[in-house]
Tab-separated table of C-alpha atoms and ligand atoms in Angstrom:
chain	number	residue	atom	x	y	z
L	1	UNK	CA	-33.411	53.269	21.030
L	2	UNK	CA	-33.506	49.520	20.664
L	3	UNK	CA	-36.114	47.704	22.698
L	4	UNK	CA	-35.250	45.435	25.588
L	5	UNK	CA	-37.109	42.157	25.372
L	6	UNK	CA	-37.848	39.699	28.121
L	7	UNK	CA	-40.054	36.757	28.776
L	8	UNK	CA	-40.534	33.152	29.752
L	9	UNK	CA	-40.117	30.148	27.499
L	10	UNK	CA	-41.284	26.632	28.278
L	11	UNK	CA	-39.119	23.834	26.958
L	12	UNK	CA	-41.272	20.732	26.672
L	13	UNK	CA	-40.653	17.279	25.298
L	14	UNK	CA	-40.718	13.616	26.060
L	15	UNK	CA	-38.139	12.420	28.610
L	16	UNK	CA	-34.569	12.182	27.353
L	17	UNK	CA	-34.907	14.281	24.189
L	18	UNK	CA	-32.288	16.685	25.572
L	19	UNK	CA	-34.258	19.533	27.163
L	20	UNK	CA	-31.894	20.033	30.078
L	21	UNK	CA	-28.844	19.770	27.836
L	22	UNK	CA	-30.311	22.454	25.605
L	23	UNK	CA	-31.132	24.845	28.446
L	24	UNK	CA	-27.636	24.376	29.837
L	25	UNK	CA	-26.148	25.054	26.408
L	26	UNK	CA	-28.207	28.217	26.019
L	27	UNK	CA	-27.517	29.572	29.469
L	28	UNK	CA	-23.896	28.522	29.365
L	29	UNK	CA	-23.740	26.965	32.811
L	30	UNK	CA	-24.945	23.795	34.336
L	31	UNK	CA	-28.324	24.745	35.793
L	32	UNK	CA	-30.033	21.447	35.256
L	33	UNK	CA	-28.547	18.005	35.600
L	34	UNK	CA	-28.578	15.686	32.619
L	35	UNK	CA	-28.259	11.945	32.348
L	36	UNK	CA	-28.836	9.219	29.791
L	37	UNK	CA	-31.699	7.934	31.927
L	38	UNK	CA	-35.244	9.280	31.541
L	39	UNK	CA	-36.870	11.475	34.169
L	40	UNK	CA	-33.723	13.000	35.555
L	41	UNK	CA	-35.344	16.422	35.843
L	42	UNK	CA	-38.018	16.105	38.468
L	43	UNK	CA	-39.336	19.597	38.867
L	44	UNK	CA	-39.159	22.839	36.950
L	45	UNK	CA	-35.738	24.363	36.637
L	46	UNK	CA	-35.186	27.813	35.256
L	47	UNK	CA	-32.246	28.922	33.211
L	48	UNK	CA	-31.817	32.633	32.660
L	49	UNK	CA	-30.215	33.916	29.468
L	50	UNK	CA	-28.799	37.432	29.868
L	51	UNK	CA	-27.974	39.455	26.770
L	52	UNK	CA	-27.467	43.158	26.179
L	53	UNK	CA	-30.812	43.304	24.377
L	54	UNK	CA	-32.826	40.666	26.225
L	55	UNK	CA	-33.400	38.431	29.178
L	56	UNK	CA	-35.085	35.117	28.565
L	57	UNK	CA	-36.087	32.712	31.293
L	58	UNK	CA	-36.147	29.119	30.091
L	59	UNK	CA	-38.308	26.792	32.117
L	60	UNK	CA	-36.875	23.327	31.750
L	61	UNK	CA	-39.567	20.846	32.581
L	62	UNK	CA	-39.794	17.215	33.548
L	63	UNK	CA	-40.602	15.236	30.402
L	64	UNK	CA	-44.215	14.426	29.777
L	65	UNK	CA	-44.823	10.713	30.066
L	66	UNK	CA	-47.430	8.179	31.077
L	67	UNK	CA	-47.413	8.348	34.883
L	68	UNK	CA	-47.098	5.089	36.808
L	69	UNK	CA	-46.575	6.505	40.269
L	70	UNK	CA	-47.814	9.434	42.311
L	71	UNK	CA	-44.445	11.046	41.626
L	72	UNK	CA	-44.968	10.554	37.908
L	73	UNK	CA	-48.329	12.285	38.125
L	74	UNK	CA	-46.894	15.291	39.893
L	75	UNK	CA	-44.102	15.537	37.362
L	76	UNK	CA	-46.661	15.608	34.561
L	77	UNK	CA	-48.698	18.276	36.323
L	78	UNK	CA	-45.594	20.362	36.714
L	79	UNK	CA	-44.742	20.019	33.014
L	80	UNK	CA	-48.268	20.860	31.897
L	81	UNK	CA	-48.596	23.859	34.186
L	82	UNK	CA	-45.322	25.256	32.870
L	83	UNK	CA	-47.195	25.926	29.636
L	84	UNK	CA	-49.360	28.551	31.327
L	85	UNK	CA	-48.073	32.093	31.380
L	86	UNK	CA	-45.186	31.727	28.988
L	87	UNK	CA	-44.348	33.938	26.033
L	88	UNK	CA	-43.120	31.116	23.812
L	89	UNK	CA	-43.166	27.355	23.688
L	90	UNK	CA	-40.264	25.252	22.478
L	91	UNK	CA	-41.400	21.703	21.711
L	92	UNK	CA	-38.518	19.311	21.491
L	93	UNK	CA	-38.179	15.965	19.718
L	94	UNK	CA	-35.081	13.977	18.846
L	95	UNK	CA	-33.925	13.136	15.339
L	96	UNK	CA	-32.979	9.612	16.355
L	97	UNK	CA	-35.871	7.149	16.096
L	98	UNK	CA	-39.445	7.675	14.962
L	99	UNK	CA	-41.922	10.316	16.104
L	100	UNK	CA	-43.736	8.356	18.822
L	101	UNK	CA	-46.981	8.734	20.761
L	102	UNK	CA	-45.154	10.704	23.469
L	103	UNK	CA	-43.916	13.207	20.882
L	104	UNK	CA	-47.406	13.483	19.429
L	105	UNK	CA	-48.830	14.323	22.821
L	106	UNK	CA	-46.158	16.979	23.360
L	107	UNK	CA	-46.739	18.519	19.920
L	108	UNK	CA	-50.526	18.533	20.364
L	109	UNK	CA	-50.328	20.189	23.775
L	110	UNK	CA	-47.824	22.779	22.639
L	111	UNK	CA	-49.883	23.612	19.528
L	112	UNK	CA	-52.961	24.041	21.685
L	113	UNK	CA	-51.060	26.395	23.932
L	114	UNK	CA	-49.807	28.477	21.004
L	115	UNK	CA	-53.371	28.730	19.693
L	116	UNK	CA	-54.532	29.977	23.078
L	117	UNK	CA	-51.749	32.564	23.013
L	118	UNK	CA	-52.918	33.719	19.581
L	119	UNK	CA	-56.494	34.066	20.830
L	120	UNK	CA	-55.332	36.089	23.820
L	121	UNK	CA	-53.273	38.365	21.544
L	122	UNK	CA	-56.281	38.912	19.236
L	123	UNK	CA	-58.458	39.802	22.169
L	124	UNK	CA	-55.867	42.208	23.496
L	125	UNK	CA	-55.668	43.954	20.131
L	126	UNK	CA	-59.440	44.231	19.879
L	127	UNK	CA	-59.601	45.803	23.295
L	128	UNK	CA	-56.953	48.363	22.453
L	129	UNK	CA	-58.147	49.201	18.966
L	130	UNK	CA	-61.876	49.154	19.624
L	131	UNK	CA	-63.715	50.515	16.596
L	132	UNK	CA	-60.980	50.098	14.024
L	133	UNK	CA	-60.767	46.299	14.260
L	134	UNK	CA	-57.806	44.175	15.253
L	135	UNK	CA	-54.506	45.954	14.691
L	136	UNK	CA	-51.181	44.555	13.563
L	137	UNK	CA	-49.320	42.085	15.780
L	138	UNK	CA	-46.710	43.519	18.130
L	139	UNK	CA	-42.960	43.483	17.432
L	140	UNK	CA	-42.854	39.875	18.586
L	141	UNK	CA	-45.056	38.736	15.689
L	142	UNK	CA	-47.778	36.098	15.709
L	143	UNK	CA	-47.469	33.396	18.380
L	144	UNK	CA	-45.543	30.576	16.748
L	145	UNK	CA	-44.726	27.053	17.816
L	146	UNK	CA	-40.958	26.583	17.888
L	147	UNK	CA	-40.096	22.966	17.184
L	148	UNK	CA	-36.595	21.777	17.951
L	149	UNK	CA	-35.364	18.567	16.386
L	150	UNK	CA	-32.421	17.703	18.607
L	151	UNK	CA	-29.483	15.284	18.348
L	152	UNK	CA	-28.894	15.978	14.675
L	153	UNK	CA	-25.270	14.950	15.276
L	154	UNK	CA	-26.539	11.376	15.492
L	155	UNK	CA	-28.207	11.215	12.066
L	156	UNK	CA	-27.265	12.341	8.544
L	157	UNK	CA	-28.784	15.273	6.672
L	158	UNK	CA	-31.389	12.993	5.112
L	159	UNK	CA	-32.363	11.650	8.514
L	160	UNK	CA	-32.944	15.193	9.784
L	161	UNK	CA	-35.068	16.043	6.760
L	162	UNK	CA	-37.161	12.880	7.093
L	163	UNK	CA	-37.718	13.658	10.725
L	164	UNK	CA	-38.711	17.261	10.059
L	165	UNK	CA	-41.251	16.038	7.532
L	166	UNK	CA	-42.648	13.449	9.929
L	167	UNK	CA	-43.068	16.120	12.610
L	168	UNK	CA	-44.775	18.544	10.238
L	169	UNK	CA	-47.173	15.753	9.182
L	170	UNK	CA	-48.068	15.166	12.827
L	171	UNK	CA	-48.703	18.876	13.357
L	172	UNK	CA	-50.811	19.121	10.185
L	173	UNK	CA	-52.913	16.106	11.204
L	174	UNK	CA	-53.325	17.723	14.561
L	175	UNK	CA	-54.557	20.995	13.052
L	176	UNK	CA	-57.148	19.017	11.102
L	177	UNK	CA	-58.337	17.162	14.192
L	178	UNK	CA	-58.791	20.440	15.998
L	179	UNK	CA	-60.622	21.886	12.979
L	180	UNK	CA	-58.840	25.214	13.303
L	181	UNK	CA	-56.539	27.276	11.179
L	182	UNK	CA	-52.980	25.887	11.173
L	183	UNK	CA	-50.655	26.906	13.958
L	184	UNK	CA	-47.614	28.797	12.620
L	185	UNK	CA	-44.538	26.616	13.153
L	186	UNK	CA	-40.807	27.235	12.864
L	187	UNK	CA	-38.346	24.353	12.849
L	188	UNK	CA	-34.857	24.261	14.306
L	189	UNK	CA	-32.519	21.335	13.718
L	190	UNK	CA	-30.156	21.420	16.675
L	191	UNK	CA	-27.438	19.534	18.459
L	192	UNK	CA	-27.585	20.536	22.097
L	193	UNK	CA	-24.300	18.759	22.791
L	194	UNK	CA	-22.244	20.229	19.914
L	195	UNK	CA	-24.078	23.561	19.924
L	196	UNK	CA	-24.959	23.406	16.233
L	197	UNK	CA	-28.153	25.347	15.499
L	198	UNK	CA	-28.447	26.662	19.053
L	199	UNK	CA	-27.569	30.275	18.203
L	200	UNK	CA	-30.269	30.591	15.547
L	201	UNK	CA	-32.796	29.062	17.904
L	202	UNK	CA	-31.842	31.584	20.587
L	203	UNK	CA	-32.149	34.481	18.133
L	204	UNK	CA	-35.590	33.304	17.072
L	205	UNK	CA	-36.678	32.968	20.684
L	206	UNK	CA	-35.387	36.422	21.584
L	207	UNK	CA	-37.144	38.014	18.606
L	208	UNK	CA	-40.407	36.509	19.827
L	209	UNK	CA	-40.189	37.992	23.308
L	210	UNK	CA	-42.303	41.030	24.140
L	211	UNK	CA	-40.756	44.266	25.339
L	212	UNK	CA	-40.165	44.021	29.042
L	213	UNK	CA	-37.821	44.462	31.999
L	214	UNK	CA	-35.160	42.161	33.410
L	215	UNK	CA	-36.920	39.840	35.832
L	216	UNK	CA	-33.728	38.591	37.441
L	217	UNK	CA	-30.517	40.420	38.314
L	218	UNK	CA	-27.942	40.224	35.528
L	219	UNK	CA	-25.446	37.480	36.232
L	220	UNK	CA	-28.002	35.247	37.852
L	221	UNK	CA	-28.403	32.119	35.769
L	222	UNK	CA	-30.891	30.192	37.813
L	223	UNK	CA	-33.445	30.731	40.538
L	224	UNK	CA	-32.916	27.249	41.911
L	225	UNK	CA	-32.178	27.454	45.592
L	226	UNK	CA	-28.603	26.429	46.321
L	227	UNK	CA	-29.833	23.606	48.470
L	228	UNK	CA	-31.886	22.166	45.686
L	229	UNK	CA	-28.915	22.486	43.386
L	230	UNK	CA	-26.611	20.575	45.725
L	231	UNK	CA	-29.181	17.825	46.232
L	232	UNK	CA	-29.490	17.493	42.489
L	233	UNK	CA	-25.708	17.282	42.114
L	234	UNK	CA	-25.622	14.468	44.636
L	235	UNK	CA	-28.305	12.617	42.718
L	236	UNK	CA	-26.515	13.183	39.434
L	237	UNK	CA	-23.211	11.830	40.746
L	238	UNK	CA	-25.013	8.816	42.180
L	239	UNK	CA	-26.779	8.119	38.901
L	240	UNK	CA	-23.390	7.907	37.219
L	241	UNK	CA	-22.303	5.213	39.629
L	242	UNK	CA	-25.220	2.883	40.357
L	243	UNK	CA	-26.973	0.167	38.381
L	244	UNK	CA	-30.011	0.561	36.198
L	245	UNK	CA	-32.661	-0.549	38.669
L	246	UNK	CA	-31.810	2.166	41.147
L	247	UNK	CA	-32.265	5.623	39.591
L	248	UNK	CA	-35.983	5.903	40.097
L	249	UNK	CA	-35.702	4.843	43.712
L	250	UNK	CA	-33.298	7.617	44.645
L	251	UNK	CA	-34.286	11.019	45.968
L	252	UNK	CA	-31.936	13.561	47.494
L	253	UNK	CA	-32.727	16.433	49.755
L	254	UNK	CA	-30.638	18.873	51.722
L	255	UNK	CA	-31.859	18.749	55.287
L	256	UNK	CA	-29.437	21.262	56.792
L	257	UNK	CA	-27.668	24.244	55.300
L	258	UNK	CA	-25.377	25.913	57.783
L	259	UNK	CA	-22.604	27.053	55.564
L	260	UNK	CA	-19.996	25.600	55.278
L	261	UNK	CA	-21.777	22.554	56.684
L	262	UNK	CA	-24.314	21.008	54.342
L	263	UNK	CA	-26.152	17.841	55.121
L	264	UNK	CA	-27.809	15.935	52.332
L	265	UNK	CA	-30.053	12.954	52.711
L	266	UNK	CA	-30.225	10.221	50.091
L	267	UNK	CA	-33.479	8.347	50.111
L	268	UNK	CA	-33.784	4.818	48.759
L	269	UNK	CA	-36.673	2.365	48.813
L	270	UNK	CA	-35.022	-0.851	50.001
L	271	UNK	CA	-32.260	-1.976	52.367
L	272	UNK	CA	-30.456	-3.661	49.486
L	273	UNK	CA	-30.347	-0.330	47.674
L	274	UNK	CA	-28.834	1.345	50.685
L	275	UNK	CA	-25.877	-1.014	50.441
L	276	UNK	CA	-25.434	-0.236	46.760
L	277	UNK	CA	-25.444	3.507	47.329
L	278	UNK	CA	-22.923	3.281	50.162
L	279	UNK	CA	-20.672	0.913	48.217
L	280	UNK	CA	-17.902	-1.372	49.472
L	281	UNK	CA	-16.518	0.161	52.634
L	282	UNK	CA	-18.365	3.404	51.831
L	283	UNK	CA	-16.439	3.809	48.557
L	284	UNK	CA	-19.352	4.938	46.369
L	285	UNK	CA	-20.636	7.470	48.850
L	286	UNK	CA	-17.149	8.841	49.332
L	287	UNK	CA	-16.612	9.258	45.597
L	288	UNK	CA	-19.952	11.009	45.257
L	289	UNK	CA	-19.131	13.369	48.107
L	290	UNK	CA	-15.776	14.264	46.579
L	291	UNK	CA	-17.274	14.817	43.132
L	292	UNK	CA	-20.021	17.079	44.476
L	293	UNK	CA	-17.701	19.099	46.696
L	294	UNK	CA	-15.518	19.834	43.677
L	295	UNK	CA	-18.520	21.585	42.123
L	296	UNK	CA	-19.422	23.570	45.244
L	297	UNK	CA	-17.778	26.777	46.467
L	298	UNK	CA	-14.477	26.218	48.323
L	299	UNK	CA	-14.635	25.135	51.913
L	300	UNK	CA	-17.899	23.251	51.737
L	301	UNK	CA	-18.274	20.491	54.257
L	302	UNK	CA	-20.719	18.012	52.811
L	303	UNK	CA	-22.278	15.206	54.849
L	304	UNK	CA	-24.153	12.476	53.039
L	305	UNK	CA	-26.641	10.159	54.715
L	306	UNK	CA	-28.549	7.260	53.230
L	307	UNK	CA	-32.005	6.453	54.513
L	308	UNK	CA	-34.532	3.782	53.513
L	309	UNK	CA	-38.084	4.973	53.025
L	310	UNK	CA	-40.238	2.201	51.635
L	311	UNK	CA	-42.218	3.055	48.511
L	312	UNK	CA	-41.623	6.811	48.822
L	313	UNK	CA	-42.497	7.310	45.176
L	314	UNK	CA	-46.017	6.090	45.850
L	315	UNK	CA	-46.669	7.976	49.067
L	316	UNK	CA	-48.178	11.434	49.001
L	317	UNK	CA	-46.750	12.314	52.427
L	318	UNK	CA	-43.226	11.478	51.273
L	319	UNK	CA	-43.652	13.513	48.125
L	320	UNK	CA	-44.891	16.507	50.120
L	321	UNK	CA	-41.894	16.342	52.383
L	322	UNK	CA	-39.491	15.988	49.466
L	323	UNK	CA	-41.047	19.037	47.856
L	324	UNK	CA	-42.324	17.466	44.640
C	1	GDP	P1	-34.154	15.620	29.058
C	1	GDP	O1	-34.730	14.454	29.800
C	1	GDP	O2	-35.014	15.972	27.898
C	1	GDP	O3	-33.851	16.797	29.918
C	1	GDP	O4	-32.767	15.096	28.426
C	1	GDP	P2	-31.269	15.366	28.900
C	1	GDP	O5	-30.882	16.768	28.599
C	1	GDP	O6	-31.069	14.867	30.279
C	1	GDP	O7	-30.485	14.470	27.833
C	1	GDP	C1	-30.725	13.085	27.723
C	1	GDP	C2	-29.515	12.423	27.071
C	1	GDP	O8	-29.392	12.827	25.714
C	1	GDP	C3	-28.188	12.770	27.730
C	1	GDP	O9	-27.391	11.619	27.755
C	1	GDP	C4	-27.602	13.811	26.823
C	1	GDP	O10	-26.200	13.853	26.867
C	1	GDP	C5	-28.090	13.345	25.471
C	1	GDP	N1	-28.193	14.439	24.496
C	1	GDP	C6	-28.824	15.623	24.666
C	1	GDP	N2	-28.704	16.393	23.561
C	1	GDP	C7	-27.988	15.690	22.686
C	1	GDP	C8	-27.502	15.963	21.350
C	1	GDP	O11	-27.718	17.003	20.749
C	1	GDP	N3	-26.785	14.953	20.754
C	1	GDP	C9	-26.504	13.786	21.376
C	1	GDP	N4	-25.798	12.884	20.698
C	1	GDP	N5	-26.920	13.510	22.616
C	1	GDP	C10	-27.640	14.438	23.267
C	2	MG	MG1	-34.171	17.027	31.922
């Protein structure tokens, strides 16, 4: 009988490299919103891949970045903690542009995590094979860092190669700094938007999962509460329609869910922003409402409210209330 594999995979990477786009492509539905602006994903979102032979839960994380606000700090904590208790780590960089300090931090952290996984696996084997030394690795093989170089549709073959080499140099330098044996790495050139390379990445991920049960019912693609999902849709539709200065000032939260009536609050930081979100004669808000309703089950009655809460990104009490 073939084994059923299951496990959790963290997808980490600097903001905007395409983590959410990749998870959506893998899962096949929109579980996480994407946008050309950094820091669109504010807390962990899970995408569940169901196959006949496996179930893999992808934890899409907020991008790691240098925090400037209390919100930024919480987002970083959330991304870092997602590395605990996973069965594999996918570190993502983009083929466009150079490998920057943010990428280096992501690669270093992921490598460290993979090393810790290897140590835990060794220990496990020693415990179970006491006397006859460490045994062979399980069917999932040695813990390996899976590096995805995304957006290969935007550069030529040479560009991808150069980037792969730059990343492997960073990882090698990292190994030396840590003074340990090199972390096993596998590379996957991918285009999350066109789907190129995604299937082989998925196969590699599945083959690295331990034997295990389904954690979620088949057919369930995300464990995001519906309310959270609707709030995120509202924010996504707004981001498509407002100017550059606004995105970071917007937070959305569903305050009432009495199906079919759903009330969603849009938080901004200044009065001037409130006007922008509402639009001329309420036009922007109306468009957003229509666009979101189209993506909700039939019959939804969505009410949108805009509220000013000064400096909410910097206030711990606001963040608590918003659930960050
Ligand atoms: P995240 O912050 O890492 O979750 O990044 P997102 O998934 O939100 O993607 C950021 C931006 O990059 C969006 O505009 C995506 O459409 C775009 N993007 C993601 N993957 C690709 C890709 O493979 N090719 C191209 N050309 N754009 C991509
Ligand atoms: Mg994202």
